[in-house]
PDB file of C-alpha atoms and ligand atoms in Angstrom:
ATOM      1  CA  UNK A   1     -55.782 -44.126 -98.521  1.00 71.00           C
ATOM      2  CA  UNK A   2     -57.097 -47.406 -99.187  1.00 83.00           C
ATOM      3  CA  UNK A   3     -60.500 -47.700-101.059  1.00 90.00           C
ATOM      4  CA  UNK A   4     -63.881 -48.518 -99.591  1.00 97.00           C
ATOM      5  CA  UNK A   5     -66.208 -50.562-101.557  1.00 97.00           C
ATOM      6  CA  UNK A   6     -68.203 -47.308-101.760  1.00 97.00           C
ATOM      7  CA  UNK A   7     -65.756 -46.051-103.435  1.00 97.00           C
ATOM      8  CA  UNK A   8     -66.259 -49.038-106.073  1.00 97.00           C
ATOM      9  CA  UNK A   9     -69.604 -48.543-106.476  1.00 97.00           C
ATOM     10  CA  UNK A  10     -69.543 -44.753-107.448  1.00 98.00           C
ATOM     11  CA  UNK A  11     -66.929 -45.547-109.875  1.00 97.00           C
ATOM     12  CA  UNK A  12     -68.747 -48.440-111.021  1.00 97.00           C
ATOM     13  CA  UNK A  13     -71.600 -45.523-111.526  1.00 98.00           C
ATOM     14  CA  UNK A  14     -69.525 -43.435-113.661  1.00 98.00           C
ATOM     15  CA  UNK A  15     -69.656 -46.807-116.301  1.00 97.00           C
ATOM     16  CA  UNK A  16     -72.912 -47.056-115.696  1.00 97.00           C
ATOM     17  CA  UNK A  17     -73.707 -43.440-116.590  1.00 97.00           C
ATOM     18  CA  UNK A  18     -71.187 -43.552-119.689  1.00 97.00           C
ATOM     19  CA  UNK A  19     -73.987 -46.037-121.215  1.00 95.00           C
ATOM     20  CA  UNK A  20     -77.182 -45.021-120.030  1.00 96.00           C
ATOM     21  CA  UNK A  21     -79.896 -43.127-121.817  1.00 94.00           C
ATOM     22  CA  UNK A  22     -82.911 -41.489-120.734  1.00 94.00           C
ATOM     23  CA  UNK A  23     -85.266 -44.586-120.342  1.00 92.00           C
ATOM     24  CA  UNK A  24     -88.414 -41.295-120.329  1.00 94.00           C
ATOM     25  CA  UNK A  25     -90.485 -43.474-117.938  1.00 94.00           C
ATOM     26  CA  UNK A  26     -92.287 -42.253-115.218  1.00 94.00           C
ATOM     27  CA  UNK A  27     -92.631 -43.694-111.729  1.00 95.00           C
ATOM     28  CA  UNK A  28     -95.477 -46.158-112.356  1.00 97.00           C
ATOM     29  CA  UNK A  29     -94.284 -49.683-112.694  1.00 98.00           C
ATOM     30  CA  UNK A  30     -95.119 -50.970-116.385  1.00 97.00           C
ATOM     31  CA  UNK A  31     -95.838 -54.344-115.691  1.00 98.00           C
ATOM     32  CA  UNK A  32     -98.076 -53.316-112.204  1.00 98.00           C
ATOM     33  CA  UNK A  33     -96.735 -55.614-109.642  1.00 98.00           C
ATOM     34  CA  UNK A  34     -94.830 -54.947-106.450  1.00 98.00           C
ATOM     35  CA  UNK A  35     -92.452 -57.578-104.777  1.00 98.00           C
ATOM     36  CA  UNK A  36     -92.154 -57.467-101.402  1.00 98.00           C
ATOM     37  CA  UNK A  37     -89.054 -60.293-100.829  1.00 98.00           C
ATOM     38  CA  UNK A  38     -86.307 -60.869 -98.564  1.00 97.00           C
ATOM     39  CA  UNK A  39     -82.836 -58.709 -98.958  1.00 97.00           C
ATOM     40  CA  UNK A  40     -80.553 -61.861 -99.209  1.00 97.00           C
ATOM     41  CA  UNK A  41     -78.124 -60.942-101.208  1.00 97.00           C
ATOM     42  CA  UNK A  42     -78.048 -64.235-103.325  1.00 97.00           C
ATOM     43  CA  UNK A  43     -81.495 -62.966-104.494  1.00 97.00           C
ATOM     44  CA  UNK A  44     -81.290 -61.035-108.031  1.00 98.00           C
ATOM     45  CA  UNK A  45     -85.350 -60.542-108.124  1.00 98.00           C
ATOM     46  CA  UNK A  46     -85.016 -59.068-111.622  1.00 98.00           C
ATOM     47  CA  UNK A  47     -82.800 -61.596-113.258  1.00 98.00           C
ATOM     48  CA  UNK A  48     -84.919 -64.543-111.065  1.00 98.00           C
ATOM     49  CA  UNK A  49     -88.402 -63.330-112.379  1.00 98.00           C
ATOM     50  CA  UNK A  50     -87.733 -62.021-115.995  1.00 98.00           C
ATOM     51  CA  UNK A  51     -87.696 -58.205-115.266  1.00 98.00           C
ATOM     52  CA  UNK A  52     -87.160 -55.013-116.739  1.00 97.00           C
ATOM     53  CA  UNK A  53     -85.835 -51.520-115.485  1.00 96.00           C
ATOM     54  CA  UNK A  54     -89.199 -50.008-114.846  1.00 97.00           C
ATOM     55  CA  UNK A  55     -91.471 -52.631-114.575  1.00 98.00           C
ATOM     56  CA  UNK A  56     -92.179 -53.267-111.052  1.00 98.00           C
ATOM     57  CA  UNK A  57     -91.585 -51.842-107.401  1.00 98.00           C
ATOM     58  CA  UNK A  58     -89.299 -53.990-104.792  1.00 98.00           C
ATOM     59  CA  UNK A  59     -89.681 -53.302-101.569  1.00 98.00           C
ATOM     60  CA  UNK A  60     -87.038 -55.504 -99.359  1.00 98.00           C
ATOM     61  CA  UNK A  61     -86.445 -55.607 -95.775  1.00 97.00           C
ATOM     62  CA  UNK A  62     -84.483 -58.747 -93.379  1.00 95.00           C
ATOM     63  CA  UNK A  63     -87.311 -61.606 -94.077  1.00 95.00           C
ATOM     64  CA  UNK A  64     -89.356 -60.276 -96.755  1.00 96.00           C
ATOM     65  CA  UNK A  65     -92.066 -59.988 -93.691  1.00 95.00           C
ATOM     66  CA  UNK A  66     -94.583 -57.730 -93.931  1.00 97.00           C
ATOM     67  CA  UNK A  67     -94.335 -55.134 -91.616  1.00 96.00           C
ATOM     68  CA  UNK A  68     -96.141 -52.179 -91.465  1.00 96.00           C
ATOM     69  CA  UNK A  69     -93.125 -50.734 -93.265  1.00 97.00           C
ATOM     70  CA  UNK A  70     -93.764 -52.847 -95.682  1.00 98.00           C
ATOM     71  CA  UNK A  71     -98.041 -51.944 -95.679  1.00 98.00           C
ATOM     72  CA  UNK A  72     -96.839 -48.332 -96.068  1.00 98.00           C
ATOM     73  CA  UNK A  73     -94.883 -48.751 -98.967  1.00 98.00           C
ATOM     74  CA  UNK A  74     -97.471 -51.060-100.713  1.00 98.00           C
ATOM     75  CA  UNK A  75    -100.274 -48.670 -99.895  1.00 98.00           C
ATOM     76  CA  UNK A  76     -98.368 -46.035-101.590  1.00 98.00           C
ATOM     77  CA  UNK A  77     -97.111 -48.177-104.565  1.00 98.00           C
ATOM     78  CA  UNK A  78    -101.300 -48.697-104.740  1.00 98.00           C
ATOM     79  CA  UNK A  79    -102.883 -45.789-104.419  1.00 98.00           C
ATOM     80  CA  UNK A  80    -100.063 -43.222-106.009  1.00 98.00           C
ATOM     81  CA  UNK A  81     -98.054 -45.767-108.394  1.00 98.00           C
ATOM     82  CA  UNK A  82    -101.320 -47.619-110.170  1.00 98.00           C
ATOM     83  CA  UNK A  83     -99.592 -51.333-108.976  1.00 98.00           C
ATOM     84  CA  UNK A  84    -102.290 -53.828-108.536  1.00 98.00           C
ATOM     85  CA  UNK A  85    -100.335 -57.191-107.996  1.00 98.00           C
ATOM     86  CA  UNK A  86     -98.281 -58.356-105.051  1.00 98.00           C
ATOM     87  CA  UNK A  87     -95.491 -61.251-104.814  1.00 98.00           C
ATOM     88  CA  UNK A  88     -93.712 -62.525-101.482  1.00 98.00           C
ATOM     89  CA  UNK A  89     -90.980 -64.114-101.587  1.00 98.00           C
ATOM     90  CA  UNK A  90     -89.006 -65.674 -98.797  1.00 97.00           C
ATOM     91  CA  UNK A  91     -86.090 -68.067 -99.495  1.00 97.00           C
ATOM     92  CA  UNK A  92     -84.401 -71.269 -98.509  1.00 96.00           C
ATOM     93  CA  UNK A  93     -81.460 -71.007 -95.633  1.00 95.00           C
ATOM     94  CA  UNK A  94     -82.477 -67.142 -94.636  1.00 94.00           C
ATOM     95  CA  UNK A  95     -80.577 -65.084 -92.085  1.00 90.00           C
ATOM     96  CA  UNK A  96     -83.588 -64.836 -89.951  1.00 88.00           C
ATOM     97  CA  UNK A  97     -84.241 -68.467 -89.621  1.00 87.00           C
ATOM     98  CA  UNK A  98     -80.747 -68.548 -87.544  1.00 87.00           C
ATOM     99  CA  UNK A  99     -82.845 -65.962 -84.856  1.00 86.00           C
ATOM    100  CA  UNK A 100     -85.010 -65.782 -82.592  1.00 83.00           C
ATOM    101  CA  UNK A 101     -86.584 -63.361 -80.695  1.00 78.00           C
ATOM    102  CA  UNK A 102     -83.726 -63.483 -77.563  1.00 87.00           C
ATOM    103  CA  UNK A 103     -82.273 -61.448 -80.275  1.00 90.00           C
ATOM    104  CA  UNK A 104     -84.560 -58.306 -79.167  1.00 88.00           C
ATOM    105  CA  UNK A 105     -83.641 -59.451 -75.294  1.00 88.00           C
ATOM    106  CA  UNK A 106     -79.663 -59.837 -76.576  1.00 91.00           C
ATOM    107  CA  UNK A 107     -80.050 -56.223 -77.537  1.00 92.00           C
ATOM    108  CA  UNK A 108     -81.600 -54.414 -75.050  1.00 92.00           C
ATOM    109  CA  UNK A 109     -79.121 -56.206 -72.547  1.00 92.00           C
ATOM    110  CA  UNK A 110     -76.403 -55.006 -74.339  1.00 94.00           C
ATOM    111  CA  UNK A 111     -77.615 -51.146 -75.352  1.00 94.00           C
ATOM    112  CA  UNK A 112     -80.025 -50.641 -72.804  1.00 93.00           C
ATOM    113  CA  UNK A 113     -82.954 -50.461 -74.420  1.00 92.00           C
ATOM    114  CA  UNK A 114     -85.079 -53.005 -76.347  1.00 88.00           C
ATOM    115  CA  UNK A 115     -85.976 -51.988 -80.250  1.00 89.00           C
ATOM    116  CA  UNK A 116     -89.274 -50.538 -80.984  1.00 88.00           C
ATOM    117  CA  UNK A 117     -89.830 -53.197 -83.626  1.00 89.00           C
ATOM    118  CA  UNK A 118     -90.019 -57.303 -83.721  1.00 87.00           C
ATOM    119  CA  UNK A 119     -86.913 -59.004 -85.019  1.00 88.00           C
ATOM    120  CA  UNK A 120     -90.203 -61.351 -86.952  1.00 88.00           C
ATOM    121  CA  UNK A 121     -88.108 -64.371 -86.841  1.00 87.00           C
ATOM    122  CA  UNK A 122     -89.070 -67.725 -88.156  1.00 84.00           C
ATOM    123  CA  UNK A 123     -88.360 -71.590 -88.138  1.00 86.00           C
ATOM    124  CA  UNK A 124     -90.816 -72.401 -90.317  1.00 91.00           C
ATOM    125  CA  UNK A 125     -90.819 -70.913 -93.690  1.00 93.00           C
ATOM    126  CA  UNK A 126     -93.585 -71.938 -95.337  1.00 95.00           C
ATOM    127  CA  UNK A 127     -96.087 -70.664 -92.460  1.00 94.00           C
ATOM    128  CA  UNK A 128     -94.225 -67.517 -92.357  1.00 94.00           C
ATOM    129  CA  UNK A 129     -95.205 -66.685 -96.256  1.00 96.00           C
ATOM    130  CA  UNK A 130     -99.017 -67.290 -95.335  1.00 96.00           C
ATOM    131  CA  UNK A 131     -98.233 -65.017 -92.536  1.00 95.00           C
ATOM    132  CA  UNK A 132     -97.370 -62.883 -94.917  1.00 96.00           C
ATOM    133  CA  UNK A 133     -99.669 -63.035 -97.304  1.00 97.00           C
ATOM    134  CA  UNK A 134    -102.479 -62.682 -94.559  1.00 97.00           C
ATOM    135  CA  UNK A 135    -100.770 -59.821 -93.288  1.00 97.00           C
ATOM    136  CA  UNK A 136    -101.075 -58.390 -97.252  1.00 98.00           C
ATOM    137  CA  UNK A 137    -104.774 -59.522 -97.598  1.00 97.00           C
ATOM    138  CA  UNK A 138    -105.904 -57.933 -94.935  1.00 97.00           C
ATOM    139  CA  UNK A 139    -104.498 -54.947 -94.863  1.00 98.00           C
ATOM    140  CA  UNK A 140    -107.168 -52.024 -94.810  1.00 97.00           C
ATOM    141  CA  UNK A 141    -105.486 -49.599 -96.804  1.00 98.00           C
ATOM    142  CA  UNK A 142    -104.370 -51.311 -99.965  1.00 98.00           C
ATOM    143  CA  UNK A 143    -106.897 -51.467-102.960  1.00 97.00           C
ATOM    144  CA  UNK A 144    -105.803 -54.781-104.269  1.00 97.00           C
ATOM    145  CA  UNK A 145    -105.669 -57.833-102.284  1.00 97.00           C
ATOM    146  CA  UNK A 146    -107.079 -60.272-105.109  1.00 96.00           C
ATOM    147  CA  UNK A 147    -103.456 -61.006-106.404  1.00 98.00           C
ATOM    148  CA  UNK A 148    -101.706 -61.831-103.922  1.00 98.00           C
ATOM    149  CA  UNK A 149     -99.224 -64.713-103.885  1.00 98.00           C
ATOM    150  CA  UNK A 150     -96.543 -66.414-102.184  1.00 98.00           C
ATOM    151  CA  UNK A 151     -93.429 -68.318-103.021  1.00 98.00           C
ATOM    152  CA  UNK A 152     -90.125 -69.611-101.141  1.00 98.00           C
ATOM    153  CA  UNK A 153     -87.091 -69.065-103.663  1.00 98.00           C
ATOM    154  CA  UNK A 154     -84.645 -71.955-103.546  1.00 98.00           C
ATOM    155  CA  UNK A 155     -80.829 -70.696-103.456  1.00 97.00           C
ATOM    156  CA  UNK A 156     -79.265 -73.611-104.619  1.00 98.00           C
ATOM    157  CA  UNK A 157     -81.297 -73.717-108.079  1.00 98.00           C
ATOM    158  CA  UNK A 158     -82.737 -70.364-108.741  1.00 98.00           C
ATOM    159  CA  UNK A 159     -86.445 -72.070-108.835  1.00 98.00           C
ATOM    160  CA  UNK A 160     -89.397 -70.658-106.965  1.00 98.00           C
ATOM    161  CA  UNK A 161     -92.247 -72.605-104.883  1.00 98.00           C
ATOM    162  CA  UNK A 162     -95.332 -71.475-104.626  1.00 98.00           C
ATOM    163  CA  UNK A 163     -96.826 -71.650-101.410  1.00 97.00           C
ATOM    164  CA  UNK A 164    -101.114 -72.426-100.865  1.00 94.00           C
ATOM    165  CA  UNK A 165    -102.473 -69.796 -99.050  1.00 90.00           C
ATOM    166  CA  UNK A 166    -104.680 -72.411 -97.445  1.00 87.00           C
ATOM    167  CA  UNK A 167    -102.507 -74.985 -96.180  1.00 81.00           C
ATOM    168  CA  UNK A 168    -102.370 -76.536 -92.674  1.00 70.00           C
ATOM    169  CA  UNK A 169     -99.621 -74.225 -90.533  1.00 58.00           C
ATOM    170  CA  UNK A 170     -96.679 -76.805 -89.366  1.00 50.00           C
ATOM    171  CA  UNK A 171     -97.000 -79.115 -93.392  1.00 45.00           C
TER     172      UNK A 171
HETATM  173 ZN1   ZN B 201     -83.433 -63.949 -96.080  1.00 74.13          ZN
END
């Protein structure tokens, strides 16, 4: 029987259990921020941004675009988990700049139905972070919308830009 790399992983998660102690946290992020950010898999958020087991939420989907998916899970990292800060972060040469929304009309031609939910595809990456961050500021049900900021993470040298909030759509 050959392996699966699931198989991998749970023995890599006997190592990792050899080593580990009781860190005695609980589930409120130490350093109060939750990053909302694209699941590339060239993006190591914690290694990228300085972080520690325990100090902050992720919360990743295709895009980093804030769905309401994404709303639910900052509400709750809010109002339960005592975060206060939110970072975006999109990334250069992302999946989802590669579709559009045929994609939805690709599907439903080939399974019969069209998804419930918008593929939120982009061209331009810069306008889809204020997007973003809109999306964030004006959400009604988070507490904190004062620190909210946006940056495009480049994959060639590990550097983030931040994005203005204000900027003209299209520059
Ligand atoms: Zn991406």
């Amino acid at each position: 029987m050959s392996k699966t790399v699931t198989d991998e992983l749970i023995n890599a998660n006997l190592r990792y259990a050899q080593d580990f102690t009781d860190p005695g946290m609980n589930a409120r992020p130490v350093r109060k921020v939750a990053i909302v950010a694209c699941m590339d898999a060239r993006l190591d958020l914690h290694a990228a941004l300085g972080l520690d087991l325990g100090d902050c939420h992720t919360i990743r989907n295709a895009g980093g675009v804030v769905t309401d998916d994404i709303i639910r899970s900052l509400t709750i990292s809010q109002r339960a988990l005592g975060t206060s800060s939110v970072v975006l972060i999109h990334h250069t040469n992302c999946g989802l700049q590669e579709l559009t929304e045929d994609f939805r009309q690709q599907l439903e031609h080939e399974v019969g139905q069209k998804p419930s939910w918008a593929v939120e595809s982009f061209t331009d990456l810069d306008q889809d972070v204020r997007q973003s961050m809109a999306r964030v500021r004006t959400s009604p049900f988070l507490l904190h919308t004062d620190d909210v900021r946006g940056f495009v993470f480049d994959v060639t040298t590990g550097l983030l830009r931040e994005i203005d909030p204000s900027a003209t759509p299209g520059r």
